[in-house]
Every structure is written in structure tokens, then in C-alpha cells.
XYZ file of N, CA and C in Angstrom:
555
model
N 72.244 21.802 153.432
C 73.371 22.699 153.281
C 74.671 21.913 153.032
N 74.846 20.829 153.786
C 76.057 20.019 153.608
C 76.134 19.437 152.201
N 75.005 19.024 151.665
C 74.995 18.455 150.312
C 75.255 19.539 149.264
N 74.776 20.750 149.498
C 75.039 21.855 148.570
C 76.521 22.232 148.574
N 77.112 22.253 149.756
C 78.548 22.537 149.851
C 79.340 21.447 149.142
N 78.917 20.203 149.311
C 79.590 19.090 148.632
C 79.508 19.257 147.112
N 78.340 19.634 146.609
C 78.199 19.849 145.161
C 79.106 20.966 144.672
N 79.188 22.042 145.438
C 80.066 23.157 145.068
C 81.530 22.717 145.054
N 81.954 22.039 146.121
C 83.332 21.559 146.182
C 83.616 20.568 145.052
N 82.658 19.695 144.758
C 82.845 18.729 143.662
C 83.011 19.449 142.327
N 82.280 20.524 142.123
C 82.422 21.297 140.883
C 83.822 21.882 140.758
N 84.309 22.463 141.837
C 85.658 23.031 141.823
C 86.691 21.921 141.635
N 86.479 20.786 142.295
C 87.414 19.667 142.178
C 87.446 19.100 140.760
N 86.316 19.087 140.081
C 86.312 18.619 138.688
C 87.127 19.555 137.803
N 87.033 20.856 138.072
C 87.830 21.823 137.304
C 89.316 21.595 137.572
N 89.687 21.484 138.851
C 91.108 21.302 139.161
C 91.626 19.956 138.675
N 90.787 18.921 138.710
C 91.200 17.623 138.164
C 91.374 17.710 136.653
N 90.506 18.440 135.988
C 90.644 18.637 134.542
C 91.954 19.356 134.226
N 92.283 20.356 135.024
C 93.557 21.060 134.852
C 94.711 20.074 135.027
N 94.616 19.242 136.045
C 95.649 18.245 136.297
C 95.814 17.299 135.106
N 94.706 16.866 134.538
C 94.761 15.958 133.387
C 95.372 16.639 132.163
N 94.959 17.871 131.906
C 95.505 18.620 130.765
C 97.004 18.816 130.950
N 97.426 19.148 132.161
C 98.845 19.342 132.427
C 99.637 18.050 132.253
N 99.045 16.929 132.616
C 99.713 15.640 132.431
C 99.944 15.361 130.951
N 98.945 15.633 130.143
C 99.096 15.467 128.695
C 100.160 16.430 128.169
N 100.150 17.666 128.666
C 101.140 18.645 128.235
C 102.553 18.186 128.574
N 102.735 17.592 129.759
C 104.054 17.066 130.134
C 104.503 16.019 129.121
N 103.604 15.115 128.775
C 103.964 14.079 127.802
C 104.349 14.695 126.468
N 103.616 15.696 126.034
C 103.902 16.333 124.744
C 105.224 17.092 124.758
N 105.451 17.886 125.788
C 106.675 18.700 125.807
C 107.918 17.844 126.009
N 107.807 16.804 126.838
C 108.958 15.922 127.045
C 109.238 15.127 125.770
N 108.197 14.691 125.087
C 108.388 13.991 123.804
C 109.000 14.921 122.766
N 108.497 16.148 122.696
C 109.053 17.118 121.747
C 110.515 17.400 122.063
N 110.844 17.494 123.360
C 112.224 17.724 123.756
C 113.108 16.546 123.351
N 112.633 15.343 123.577
C 113.418 14.154 123.215
C 113.623 14.073 121.705
N 112.571 14.303 120.951
C 112.685 14.272 119.484
C 113.645 15.361 119.012
N 113.478 16.546 119.560
C 114.341 17.664 119.180
C 115.797 17.399 119.582
N 115.989 16.805 120.725
C 117.332 16.531 121.230
C 118.046 15.479 120.381
N 117.373 14.378 120.080
C 118.042 13.259 119.418
C 117.998 13.312 117.894
N 116.969 13.903 117.335
C 116.904 13.961 115.876
C 117.501 15.239 115.306
N 117.313 16.356 116.014
C 117.778 17.641 115.493
C 118.997 18.177 116.236
N 119.398 17.458 117.283
C 120.512 17.890 118.130
C 120.286 19.312 118.670
N 119.024 19.617 118.978
C 118.647 20.930 119.495
C 117.580 20.774 120.575
N 117.989 20.453 121.811
C 116.998 20.262 122.875
C 116.245 21.550 123.199
N 115.066 21.379 123.751
C 114.283 22.525 124.221
C 114.811 22.835 125.626
N 115.511 23.927 125.755
C 116.274 24.226 126.964
C 115.479 24.403 128.238
N 114.243 24.817 128.137
C 113.465 25.118 129.338
C 112.567 23.973 129.791
N 112.587 22.849 129.091
C 111.656 21.753 129.390
C 111.768 21.276 130.827
N 112.961 20.968 131.274
C 113.150 20.406 132.614
C 112.622 21.364 133.683
N 113.036 22.627 133.613
C 112.588 23.602 134.616
C 111.077 23.786 134.596
N 110.508 23.901 133.416
C 109.066 24.088 133.292
C 108.298 22.920 133.908
N 108.727 21.719 133.588
C 108.035 20.528 134.082
C 108.221 20.368 135.591
N 109.451 20.489 136.064
C 109.739 20.250 137.485
C 109.209 21.361 138.388
N 109.332 22.602 137.975
C 108.942 23.715 138.847
C 107.454 24.021 138.834
N 106.821 23.864 137.681
C 105.436 24.320 137.547
C 104.433 23.202 137.275
N 104.694 22.413 136.252
C 103.658 21.504 135.776
C 103.450 20.309 136.706
N 104.507 19.633 137.114
C 104.325 18.465 137.980
C 103.722 18.827 139.338
N 104.196 19.899 139.998
C 103.529 20.272 141.254
C 102.052 20.618 141.048
N 101.746 21.327 139.975
C 100.348 21.672 139.713
C 99.518 20.418 139.458
N 100.084 19.467 138.751
C 99.388 18.207 138.496
C 99.040 17.509 139.807
N 99.972 17.476 140.722
C 99.748 16.831 142.012
C 98.752 17.605 142.872
N 99.019 18.886 143.083
C 98.202 19.654 144.022
C 96.784 19.916 143.512
N 96.595 19.946 142.205
C 95.247 20.129 141.655
C 94.372 18.893 141.858
N 94.978 17.751 142.075
C 94.209 16.511 142.222
C 94.005 16.085 143.675
N 94.607 16.764 144.632
C 94.547 16.337 146.037
C 93.119 16.207 146.571
N 92.347 17.258 146.450
C 91.005 17.275 147.035
C 90.082 16.250 146.368
N 90.141 16.181 145.040
C 89.332 15.196 144.319
C 89.676 13.785 144.787
N 90.961 13.536 144.957
C 91.420 12.213 145.382
C 90.845 11.850 146.746
N 90.854 12.786 147.672
C 90.293 12.521 149.003
C 88.794 12.291 148.917
N 88.089 13.139 148.191
C 86.628 13.042 148.106
C 86.169 11.702 147.554
N 86.944 11.160 146.631
C 86.534 9.913 145.968
C 87.248 8.684 146.504
N 87.944 8.839 147.622
C 88.564 7.686 148.262
C 89.644 7.031 147.414
N 90.307 7.813 146.573
C 91.312 7.249 145.677
C 92.713 7.277 146.286
N 92.816 7.701 147.523
C 94.105 7.728 148.213
C 94.416 6.340 148.763
N 95.587 6.165 149.309
C 95.967 4.883 149.898
C 95.126 4.661 151.147
N 94.543 3.483 151.250
C 93.653 3.138 152.359
C 94.129 1.888 153.072
N 93.877 1.839 154.353
C 94.046 0.615 155.113
C 92.691 0.361 155.757
N 91.994 -0.648 155.275
C 90.619 -0.916 155.707
C 90.538 -1.961 156.818
N 91.563 -2.077 157.603
C 91.615 -3.099 158.636
C 90.512 -2.939 159.677
N 90.265 -1.732 160.117
C 89.317 -1.481 161.205
C 87.896 -1.291 160.694
N 87.751 -0.842 159.473
C 86.435 -0.474 158.925
C 85.427 -1.610 159.051
N 85.840 -2.826 158.801
C 84.923 -3.961 158.844
C 84.346 -4.242 160.215
N 84.993 -3.754 161.256
C 84.539 -4.016 162.619
C 83.652 -2.909 163.184
N 83.513 -1.825 162.461
C 82.727 -0.690 162.945
C 81.353 -0.646 162.282
N 80.372 -0.224 163.055
C 79.062 0.043 162.465
C 79.151 1.348 161.687
N 78.253 1.554 160.730
C 78.338 2.760 159.889
C 78.404 4.065 160.678
N 77.583 4.192 161.712
C 77.595 5.441 162.480
C 78.910 5.615 163.240
N 79.460 4.522 163.745
C 80.755 4.599 164.417
C 81.844 5.020 163.429
N 81.780 4.444 162.244
C 82.765 4.785 161.225
C 82.653 6.254 160.821
N 81.423 6.736 160.694
C 81.233 8.152 160.340
C 81.815 9.072 161.409
N 81.564 8.754 162.666
C 82.105 9.570 163.753
C 83.628 9.498 163.762
N 84.181 8.302 163.613
C 85.629 8.152 163.605
C 86.262 8.911 162.433
N 85.683 8.782 161.254
C 86.256 9.484 160.096
C 86.097 11.002 160.244
N 84.989 11.440 160.838
C 84.817 12.866 161.107
C 85.857 13.386 162.085
N 86.134 12.613 163.128
C 87.153 13.013 164.094
C 88.547 13.025 163.459
N 88.818 12.044 162.607
C 90.113 12.019 161.916
C 90.271 13.234 160.999
N 89.202 13.635 160.357
C 89.262 14.837 159.514
C 89.478 16.091 160.366
N 88.864 16.118 161.559
C 89.087 17.250 162.467
C 90.548 17.327 162.901
N 91.154 16.166 163.104
C 92.569 16.131 163.488
C 93.440 16.570 162.306
N 93.081 16.154 161.107
C 93.873 16.481 159.919
C 93.734 17.949 159.513
N 92.596 18.545 159.783
C 92.326 19.906 159.306
C 93.394 20.936 159.692
N 93.813 21.016 160.971
C 94.828 22.034 161.303
C 96.138 21.841 160.527
N 96.545 20.603 160.301
C 97.774 20.352 159.552
C 97.631 20.789 158.097
N 96.526 20.438 157.481
C 96.289 20.829 156.089
C 96.207 22.353 155.978
N 95.515 22.969 156.905
C 95.408 24.433 156.912
C 96.778 25.087 157.123
N 97.576 24.527 158.017
C 98.919 25.039 158.265
C 99.774 24.954 156.998
N 99.731 23.819 156.309
C 100.517 23.660 155.084
C 100.084 24.663 154.013
N 98.791 24.864 153.884
C 98.297 25.845 152.930
C 98.689 27.263 153.298
N 98.613 27.586 154.582
C 98.981 28.916 155.056
C 100.477 29.172 154.863
N 101.289 28.203 155.206
C 102.742 28.350 155.010
C 103.075 28.493 153.528
N 102.357 27.759 152.691
C 102.551 27.903 151.248
C 102.200 29.306 150.782
N 101.135 29.867 151.343
C 100.742 31.231 150.984
C 101.785 32.241 151.458
N 102.318 32.039 152.652
C 103.359 32.928 153.175
C 104.604 32.860 152.286
N 105.010 31.651 151.906
C 106.177 31.494 151.031
C 105.940 32.140 149.671
N 104.735 31.999 149.155
C 104.394 32.625 147.880
C 104.499 34.141 147.991
N 103.939 34.682 149.053
C 103.947 36.130 149.270
C 105.379 36.653 149.384
N 106.203 35.948 150.134
C 107.602 36.366 150.293
C 108.345 36.325 148.959
N 108.126 35.267 148.206
C 108.802 35.143 146.906
C 108.335 36.246 145.954
N 107.059 36.585 146.013
C 106.529 37.633 145.144
C 107.081 39.000 145.542
N 107.053 39.293 146.847
C 107.576 40.576 147.325
C 109.067 40.726 147.033
N 109.797 39.636 147.197
C 111.233 39.678 146.980
C 111.638 39.606 145.521
N 110.675 39.337 144.636
C 111.001 39.194 143.229
C 111.934 38.027 142.974
N 111.788 36.974 143.788
C 112.683 35.821 143.687
C 112.574 35.137 142.331
N 113.720 34.831 141.762
C 113.795 34.098 140.505
C 114.877 33.038 140.634
N 114.820 32.049 139.760
C 115.841 31.009 139.764
C 117.095 31.521 139.085
N 118.199 30.871 139.387
C 119.435 31.180 138.678
C 119.562 30.217 137.513
N 120.260 30.604 136.519
C 120.454 29.750 135.360
C 120.173 30.507 134.088
N 119.981 29.765 133.018
C 119.753 30.373 131.717
C 118.455 31.177 131.707
N 117.422 30.626 132.318
C 116.115 31.294 132.362
C 115.825 31.716 133.797
N 115.354 32.926 133.976
C 114.993 33.437 135.301
C 113.508 33.167 135.541
N 113.221 32.003 136.112
C 111.839 31.612 136.382
C 111.370 32.257 137.671
N 110.148 32.787 137.658
C 109.552 33.386 138.847
C 109.243 32.292 139.865
N 109.756 32.430 141.061
C 109.548 31.421 142.105
C 108.114 31.458 142.631
N 107.519 32.638 142.756
C 106.177 32.719 143.334
C 105.164 31.955 142.497
N 105.382 31.879 141.189
C 104.450 31.118 140.347
C 104.503 29.627 140.662
N 105.644 29.170 141.064
C 105.782 27.778 141.481
C 105.206 27.577 142.885
N 105.441 28.543 143.753
C 104.992 28.446 145.146
C 103.475 28.547 145.300
N 102.816 29.293 144.454
C 101.373 29.543 144.613
C 100.531 28.287 144.424
N 101.111 27.299 143.805
C 100.406 26.035 143.577
C 100.077 25.356 144.910
N 100.965 25.484 145.890
C 100.772 24.823 147.186
C 99.555 25.379 147.933
N 99.428 26.697 148.141
C 98.248 27.170 148.870
C 96.936 26.948 148.114
N 96.986 26.945 146.797
C 95.763 26.667 146.043
C 95.321 25.225 146.292
N 96.247 24.294 146.142
C 95.914 22.879 146.350
C 95.512 22.572 147.774
N 96.301 23.067 148.730
C 95.982 22.798 150.132
C 94.785 23.607 150.608
N 94.516 24.755 149.997
C 93.311 25.522 150.342
C 92.053 24.746 150.002
N 92.025 24.192 148.796
C 90.874 23.372 148.395
C 90.795 22.114 149.250
N 91.945 21.501 149.521
C 91.955 20.308 150.370
C 91.459 20.637 151.778
N 91.844 21.786 152.323
C 91.378 22.184 153.657
C 89.863 22.350 153.676
N 89.319 22.952 152.621
C 87.858 23.096 152.536
C 87.195 21.723 152.493
N 87.765 20.793 151.732
C 87.206 19.441 151.633
C 87.317 18.703 152.960
N 88.449 18.804 153.629
C 88.639 18.131 154.916
C 87.663 18.687 155.952
N 87.506 19.995 155.995
C 86.555 20.609 156.940
C 85.139 20.137 156.644
N 84.781 20.111 155.361
C 83.443 19.652 154.995
C 83.237 18.196 155.380
N 84.231 17.355 155.100
C 84.099 15.941 155.452
C 84.002 15.739 156.957
N 84.724 16.542 157.718
C 84.658 16.431 159.178
C 83.245 16.726 159.666
N 82.700 17.838 159.215
C 81.357 18.231 159.653
C 80.308 17.246 159.136
N 80.385 16.887 157.863
C 79.387 15.995 157.272
C 79.401 14.624 157.938
N 80.582 14.069 158.156
C 80.651 12.729 158.746
C 80.274 12.738 160.227
N 80.661 13.767 160.955
C 80.229 13.851 162.351
C 78.713 14.012 162.435
N 78.160 14.844 161.573
C 76.708 15.022 161.535
C 76.011 13.697 161.216
N 76.528 12.989 160.221
C 75.940 11.695 159.837
C 76.054 10.688 160.969
N 77.186 10.682 161.659
C 77.371 9.736 162.754
C 76.480 10.026 163.939
N 76.286 11.292 164.225
C 75.461 11.679 165.377
C 73.978 11.515 165.082
N 73.542 11.935 163.898
C 72.111 11.918 163.576
C 71.656 10.627 162.898
N 72.591 9.889 162.327
C 72.225 8.684 161.595
C 71.811 8.971 160.160
N 71.925 10.198 159.718
C 71.562 10.577 158.351
C 72.739 10.276 157.418
N 72.779 9.051 156.934
C 73.923 8.555 156.152
C 74.070 9.232 154.792
N 73.033 9.884 154.304
C 73.105 10.495 152.973
C 74.155 11.602 152.897
N 74.475 12.237 154.013
C 75.451 13.322 153.991
C 76.873 12.845 154.261
N 77.030 11.595 154.702
C 78.362 11.068 155.003
C 79.171 10.927 153.723
N 80.452 11.191 153.838
C 81.366 11.026 152.706
C 82.357 9.946 153.099
N 82.247 8.775 152.474
C 83.121 7.666 152.862
C 84.580 7.942 152.506
N 85.470 7.401 153.320
C 86.896 7.555 153.065
C 87.440 6.457 152.160
N 86.650 5.426 151.959
C 87.113 4.340 151.102
C 86.540 4.516 149.698
N 87.147 3.879 148.712
C 86.742 4.091 147.318
C 85.263 3.803 147.075
N 84.678 4.617 146.225
C 83.324 4.381 145.780
C 83.208 4.806 144.327
N 82.110 4.488 143.722
C 81.951 4.762 142.293
C 81.903 6.255 142.020
N 82.481 6.620 140.888
C 82.427 8.006 140.459
C 81.528 8.101 139.235
N 81.079 9.296 138.948
C 80.165 9.482 137.825
C 80.886 9.240 136.501
N 80.117 9.005 135.451
C 80.697 8.760 134.129
C 81.483 9.983 133.647
N 81.008 11.179 133.980
C 81.709 12.406 133.605
C 83.087 12.450 134.264
N 83.137 12.170 135.573
C 84.395 12.190 136.294
C 85.315 11.083 135.795
N 84.754 9.927 135.474
C 85.558 8.831 134.949
C 86.164 9.202 133.611
N 85.426 9.951 132.802
C 85.932 10.373 131.494
C 87.095 11.336 131.633
N 87.068 12.154 132.690
C 88.154 13.102 132.925
C 89.397 12.325 133.271
């Protein structure tokens, strides 16, 4: 069951990582188009800054959070890892995920509350363009929701692996190889 949940989460994470990659390319294209338009035609694209800062960059970040954790691509300090046996490390990493879970869940829940309030209030930005705030806010609960699912899964999987010795279900916190498909993304 733990391996099936991992496969499901990995599938969703590949989709969100793909979205993140596409958005990164889009940022490069729109910012380049804005620069070319600004300096060659003296006609900047007026909404570029708001679009990139409010929607695209946050989505790029939050869509990649869970994938980054699953594949150990986050910042690591491996000082203690070398001194622990595999089962000890699995238990420790499972406990750390249990500690992290309430915080991640809280951040996702607060993001959802903020999104709901912005939507109900019809909040928009001031300025030339009235951008919907809830569209910017909804990125947080989506990203942290997926991250919370991944953290919960890692907590259970690593504790199970540490207790039973079944290392196949453990998800290491340090970097490991990714598939050719994921590398291509």
C-alpha cells in the first residue's frame, strides 16, 4: 500500500513539476518579450511584472515543493547520517516528518483560508490592472497540500521501514537518482 501511494504521489508530482517547468519557460519568454518591446519598440508589456510576481513565480515554486522533497533535492546537512544505521536513520527521518507535518498542514490550511477570504471578498489589486487576489493565493494551499500528503507518506513509510526493517518502502531524505523521464522534465 505504501508503495502504491508513493507511485500515485510521484505521478501527481511529475505533473506539478512539469507545470513548474513550463511556467519557468513562460517567464523567460514573457520577460524577454517585454524587454524587446520596451527597448526596441518603446512599448513595454504593462502587465508582465504583476503576472510574473503574483502568479507565475509562486506557482513555479509551490508546484515543485513536493517533488523536491521526494527526490532529496532540498538543502541537506548530512553530518549525522553517516553515524546512524539505516533503520535508525529511517526512524529518525520518519519522526522528523511527523514533526514537520503539522506545520506543513497549518501553512496549507491558512493558505486555503486566505484564498477563501479573498474569493468571498472579491479582492483585487489596485493599479492599472485589477488582478484577482484569490488566484494568486490558491497556489499556496495546492502546493502545501501536496507537500503535506508527501510528508505524511514519508513519515509513515520511513517509520514502517525503521520498525520492520523493510527498506524497500523507505524514502531517503538525501539525494538519489531520478528516472530518465523525470530528468528530462
